[in-house]
Coordinates of C-alpha atoms in Angstrom, one line a residue:
X1 CA -179.9 39.6 -121.2
X2 CA -180.1 38.9 -117.4
X3 CA -181.8 41.9 -115.8
X4 CA -179.9 41.3 -112.6
X5 CA -176.5 41.5 -114.2
X6 CA -174.0 44.0 -112.6
X7 CA -172.5 46.4 -115.1
X8 CA -169.4 48.6 -115.1
X9 CA -170.2 52.3 -115.6
X10 CA -169.6 52.0 -119.4
X11 CA -170.4 48.5 -120.4
X12 CA -169.1 47.3 -123.8
X13 CA -172.3 46.4 -125.5
X14 CA -172.4 45.7 -129.2
X15 CA -175.8 46.6 -130.6
X16 CA -177.3 44.0 -133.0
X17 CA -179.8 46.5 -134.5
X18 CA -181.1 44.4 -137.3
X19 CA -182.3 41.6 -135.0
X20 CA -184.2 44.2 -133.0
X21 CA -186.4 45.7 -135.8
X22 CA -189.0 42.9 -135.6
X23 CA -189.1 43.1 -131.8
X24 CA -189.2 46.8 -131.1
X25 CA -190.7 47.9 -127.9
X26 CA -192.0 51.5 -127.3
X27 CA -191.4 53.2 -123.9
X28 CA -189.0 52.6 -121.0
X29 CA -188.2 55.0 -118.1
X30 CA -184.8 54.9 -116.6
X31 CA -184.8 55.8 -112.9
X32 CA -181.4 56.0 -111.2
X33 CA -181.5 55.3 -107.5
X34 CA -179.4 55.7 -104.4
X35 CA -181.3 55.4 -101.0
X36 CA -184.8 55.9 -102.4
X37 CA -186.6 53.2 -100.4
X38 CA -189.2 55.8 -99.3
X39 CA -190.2 56.6 -102.8
X40 CA -189.4 53.7 -105.1
X41 CA -192.5 51.5 -104.8
X42 CA -194.9 54.5 -105.0
X43 CA -193.3 55.9 -108.2
X44 CA -193.1 52.5 -109.9
X45 CA -196.8 51.9 -109.2
X46 CA -197.7 55.4 -110.4
X47 CA -195.9 54.9 -113.7
X48 CA -197.5 51.5 -114.2
X49 CA -200.9 53.0 -113.6
X50 CA -200.7 55.5 -116.5
X51 CA -202.8 55.0 -119.6
X52 CA -199.8 54.6 -121.9
X53 CA -197.6 51.7 -121.2
X54 CA -194.2 52.6 -119.8
X55 CA -191.7 49.9 -118.7
X56 CA -189.1 50.8 -116.1
X57 CA -185.4 50.2 -115.7
X58 CA -184.0 50.9 -112.2
X59 CA -180.2 51.6 -112.1
X60 CA -179.3 51.3 -108.5
X61 CA -175.9 52.3 -107.2
X62 CA -175.6 49.9 -104.3
X63 CA -178.2 51.6 -102.1
X64 CA -177.5 50.5 -98.5
X65 CA -181.1 51.2 -97.5
X66 CA -182.5 48.3 -99.4
X67 CA -183.9 50.1 -102.4
X68 CA -182.9 47.3 -104.8
X69 CA -184.6 44.7 -102.6
X70 CA -187.9 46.5 -102.9
X71 CA -187.5 46.6 -106.7
X72 CA -186.7 42.9 -106.9
X73 CA -189.8 42.1 -104.9
X74 CA -191.9 44.2 -107.3
X75 CA -190.4 42.4 -110.2
X76 CA -192.2 39.3 -109.3
X77 CA -195.5 41.3 -109.7
X78 CA -194.4 43.0 -112.9
X79 CA -192.0 40.5 -114.5
X80 CA -192.2 41.8 -118.1
X81 CA -192.2 45.6 -117.2
X82 CA -189.8 46.1 -114.4
X83 CA -186.0 45.6 -114.6
X84 CA -183.0 46.4 -112.5
X85 CA -179.3 46.9 -113.1
X86 CA -177.2 46.9 -109.9
X87 CA -173.9 48.7 -109.6
X88 CA -171.3 48.6 -106.9
X89 CA -171.3 52.0 -105.3
X90 CA -172.1 55.6 -106.3
X91 CA -170.6 56.0 -109.8
X92 CA -172.4 59.1 -110.9
X93 CA -175.7 60.1 -112.5
X94 CA -174.2 60.3 -116.0
X95 CA -172.8 56.8 -115.9
X96 CA -176.0 55.5 -114.5
X97 CA -178.0 56.9 -117.4
X98 CA -175.4 55.7 -120.0
X99 CA -175.5 52.2 -118.6
X100 CA -179.3 52.4 -118.8
X101 CA -179.3 53.8 -122.3
X102 CA -177.2 51.0 -123.6
X103 CA -179.4 48.4 -122.0
X104 CA -182.5 50.0 -123.4
X105 CA -181.1 50.1 -126.9
X106 CA -179.9 46.5 -126.7
X107 CA -183.4 45.5 -125.6
X108 CA -185.2 47.3 -128.5
X109 CA -186.9 50.3 -127.0
X110 CA -188.0 53.2 -129.2
X111 CA -188.5 56.0 -126.6
X112 CA -186.1 56.1 -123.7
X113 CA -186.9 58.4 -120.7
X114 CA -184.9 59.9 -117.8
X115 CA -186.8 60.6 -114.6
X116 CA -186.0 61.1 -110.9
X117 CA -187.2 58.7 -108.3
X118 CA -188.3 61.3 -105.8
X119 CA -191.5 62.7 -107.4
X120 CA -189.9 66.0 -108.3
X121 CA -190.9 65.0 -111.8
X122 CA -194.6 64.2 -112.0
X123 CA -194.8 60.8 -113.6
X124 CA -198.1 61.8 -115.3
X125 CA -196.0 64.2 -117.5
X126 CA -194.4 61.2 -119.1
X127 CA -197.6 61.2 -121.3
X128 CA -196.8 64.7 -122.5
X129 CA -193.1 63.9 -123.3
X130 CA -194.3 60.8 -125.2
X131 CA -196.8 62.9 -127.3
X132 CA -194.1 65.5 -128.1
X133 CA -191.9 62.7 -129.5
X134 CA -194.7 61.0 -131.3
X135 CA -195.5 64.4 -132.9
X136 CA -192.0 64.8 -134.3
X137 CA -189.5 65.8 -131.6
X138 CA -186.3 63.8 -131.4
X139 CA -185.7 65.0 -127.8
X140 CA -188.5 66.1 -125.5
X141 CA -187.4 68.1 -122.4
X142 CA -189.6 68.5 -119.3
X143 CA -189.0 72.2 -118.8
X144 CA -189.3 74.1 -115.6
X145 CA -188.7 77.5 -117.3
X146 CA -190.6 77.4 -120.6
X147 CA -193.5 79.4 -119.2
X148 CA -191.9 81.3 -116.3
X149 CA -190.5 79.6 -113.2
X150 CA -192.6 76.5 -112.4
X151 CA -190.8 75.2 -109.3
X152 CA -192.6 74.3 -106.0
X153 CA -191.0 74.1 -102.5
X154 CA -187.5 75.2 -103.5
X155 CA -185.8 77.9 -101.4
X156 CA -185.3 81.1 -103.4
X157 CA -181.5 80.6 -103.4
X158 CA -181.8 77.3 -105.2
X159 CA -184.4 78.6 -107.7
X160 CA -182.0 81.4 -108.6
X161 CA -179.1 79.1 -108.9
X162 CA -180.9 76.7 -111.2
X163 CA -182.5 79.4 -113.3
X164 CA -179.4 81.4 -113.9
X165 CA -177.4 78.2 -114.5
X166 CA -179.7 77.5 -117.4
X167 CA -179.3 81.1 -118.7
X168 CA -175.5 80.7 -118.4
X169 CA -175.5 77.4 -120.3
X170 CA -177.8 78.9 -123.0
X171 CA -175.4 81.9 -123.4
X172 CA -172.3 79.7 -123.6
X173 CA -173.7 77.0 -125.9
X174 CA -176.2 79.1 -127.9
X175 CA -178.8 76.3 -127.5
X176 CA -182.3 77.7 -127.8
X177 CA -183.5 76.0 -124.6
X178 CA -185.0 77.6 -121.5
X179 CA -184.2 74.6 -119.2
X180 CA -180.8 73.4 -120.3
X181 CA -180.1 71.5 -117.0
X182 CA -183.5 69.6 -117.0
X183 CA -183.3 65.9 -116.0
X184 CA -186.8 64.9 -117.2
X185 CA -186.2 63.9 -120.8
X186 CA -187.4 61.6 -123.6
X187 CA -184.9 60.5 -126.3
X188 CA -185.9 58.9 -129.5
X189 CA -183.6 55.8 -129.9
X190 CA -182.0 57.3 -133.1
X191 CA -180.5 60.1 -131.0
X192 CA -178.9 57.7 -128.6
X193 CA -177.6 55.6 -131.5
X194 CA -176.1 58.7 -133.1
X195 CA -174.3 60.1 -130.0
X196 CA -171.2 58.2 -129.0
X197 CA -172.2 57.4 -125.4
X198 CA -168.7 56.3 -124.5
X199 CA -167.4 59.8 -125.2
X200 CA -169.8 61.6 -122.8
X201 CA -167.5 63.2 -120.2
X202 CA -169.8 64.6 -117.5
X203 CA -170.8 62.3 -114.7
X204 CA -172.9 64.6 -112.5
X205 CA -175.9 66.8 -113.3
X206 CA -173.8 68.5 -116.1
X207 CA -174.3 65.2 -118.0
X208 CA -177.8 66.6 -118.8
X209 CA -176.3 69.6 -120.4
X210 CA -173.8 67.6 -122.5
X211 CA -176.5 65.2 -123.8
X212 CA -178.7 68.1 -124.9
X213 CA -175.7 69.9 -126.4
X214 CA -174.6 66.9 -128.5
X215 CA -178.1 66.2 -129.6
X216 CA -178.4 69.9 -130.7
X217 CA -175.1 69.8 -132.5
X218 CA -176.1 66.7 -134.4
X219 CA -179.2 68.6 -135.6
X220 CA -181.9 66.7 -133.7
X221 CA -185.2 68.5 -133.0
X222 CA -185.4 69.4 -129.3
X223 CA -188.8 70.4 -127.9
X224 CA -189.5 71.7 -124.4
X225 CA -192.7 70.6 -122.7
X226 CA -193.7 72.7 -119.7
X227 CA -193.9 70.9 -116.4
X228 CA -194.2 71.8 -112.7
X229 CA -191.2 70.7 -110.7
X230 CA -191.8 69.9 -107.1
X231 CA -189.0 69.4 -104.6
X232 CA -188.8 66.0 -103.0
X233 CA -190.9 65.3 -99.9
X234 CA -189.0 62.2 -98.8
X235 CA -185.3 61.2 -98.8
X236 CA -182.3 63.5 -99.3
X237 CA -181.1 65.6 -102.2
X238 CA -177.9 64.4 -104.0
X239 CA -176.9 68.0 -105.0
X240 CA -173.3 69.1 -104.1
X241 CA -170.8 71.8 -104.7
X242 CA -168.7 69.5 -106.9
X243 CA -171.7 69.0 -109.2
X244 CA -172.2 72.7 -109.6
X245 CA -168.4 73.2 -110.3
X246 CA -168.5 70.5 -113.0
X247 CA -171.4 72.3 -114.6
X248 CA -169.8 75.7 -114.6
X249 CA -166.3 74.8 -115.9
X250 CA -167.4 71.7 -117.8
X251 CA -169.7 73.7 -120.1
X252 CA -166.9 76.1 -121.0
X253 CA -164.6 73.2 -121.9
X254 CA -167.3 71.5 -123.8
X255 CA -168.1 74.6 -125.9
X256 CA -164.4 75.2 -126.7
X257 CA -163.9 71.6 -127.8
X258 CA -166.9 71.9 -130.1
X259 CA -165.7 75.2 -131.6
X260 CA -162.1 74.2 -132.3
X261 CA -162.8 70.6 -133.5
X262 CA -166.5 69.9 -133.9
X263 CA -165.9 66.7 -135.9
X264 CA -163.7 65.2 -133.2
X265 CA -166.0 66.3 -130.4
X266 CA -169.0 64.6 -132.0
X267 CA -167.0 61.4 -133.0

């Protein structure tokens, strides 16, 4: 598969799983980007410097600041570890990850990670997510709230919004998770093969909730790994009121669908 190929948000990929068994790769980190030129090279080099091997897939939504150009230059230095999918414009966090999930499954990876580009997630914690999955978790969640509130440099208003949003989601869905909105996650490939990725409805940050909810409904083991979340030092946040609205009302709709027709919801 050409790593420079441009995908639609939900590419139609037919997985040839039998052919992948003999060529299984272990870890790949999906990093969605939009205008992350200030962070992208540093985070790529940090990940490649870890003791455990993690490959990286960048999903760039047409960043006008040249983020993709930096990645392509680094691909000449790391030709077998760094890949990029370029999309035409901002198509949403959820569709970026789904595009990335499908590419990673098609290319034979066993553990597939989500991580932000801005160092709000410490790349060193990838090692802890990996260990949790190797020890038996199907989904490992980098949790800001497993042991209190582990957030640095956020204003109090945003901390409260995030914390109580997770409490709200936990109340509505009944998932036993402290950080339901976390975006630092490792999925075993069997989870992503089981979930119908084409039926994921959320496109913003609520995508993170929907993926955990469907993983939980399918009976997969979800384990939280405590992390310290640090607000970005460079670049600008992508958070908006529309994203928050999707989370509030989308969770209610999601829960009702699962209650009244669970089989159809999980199809």
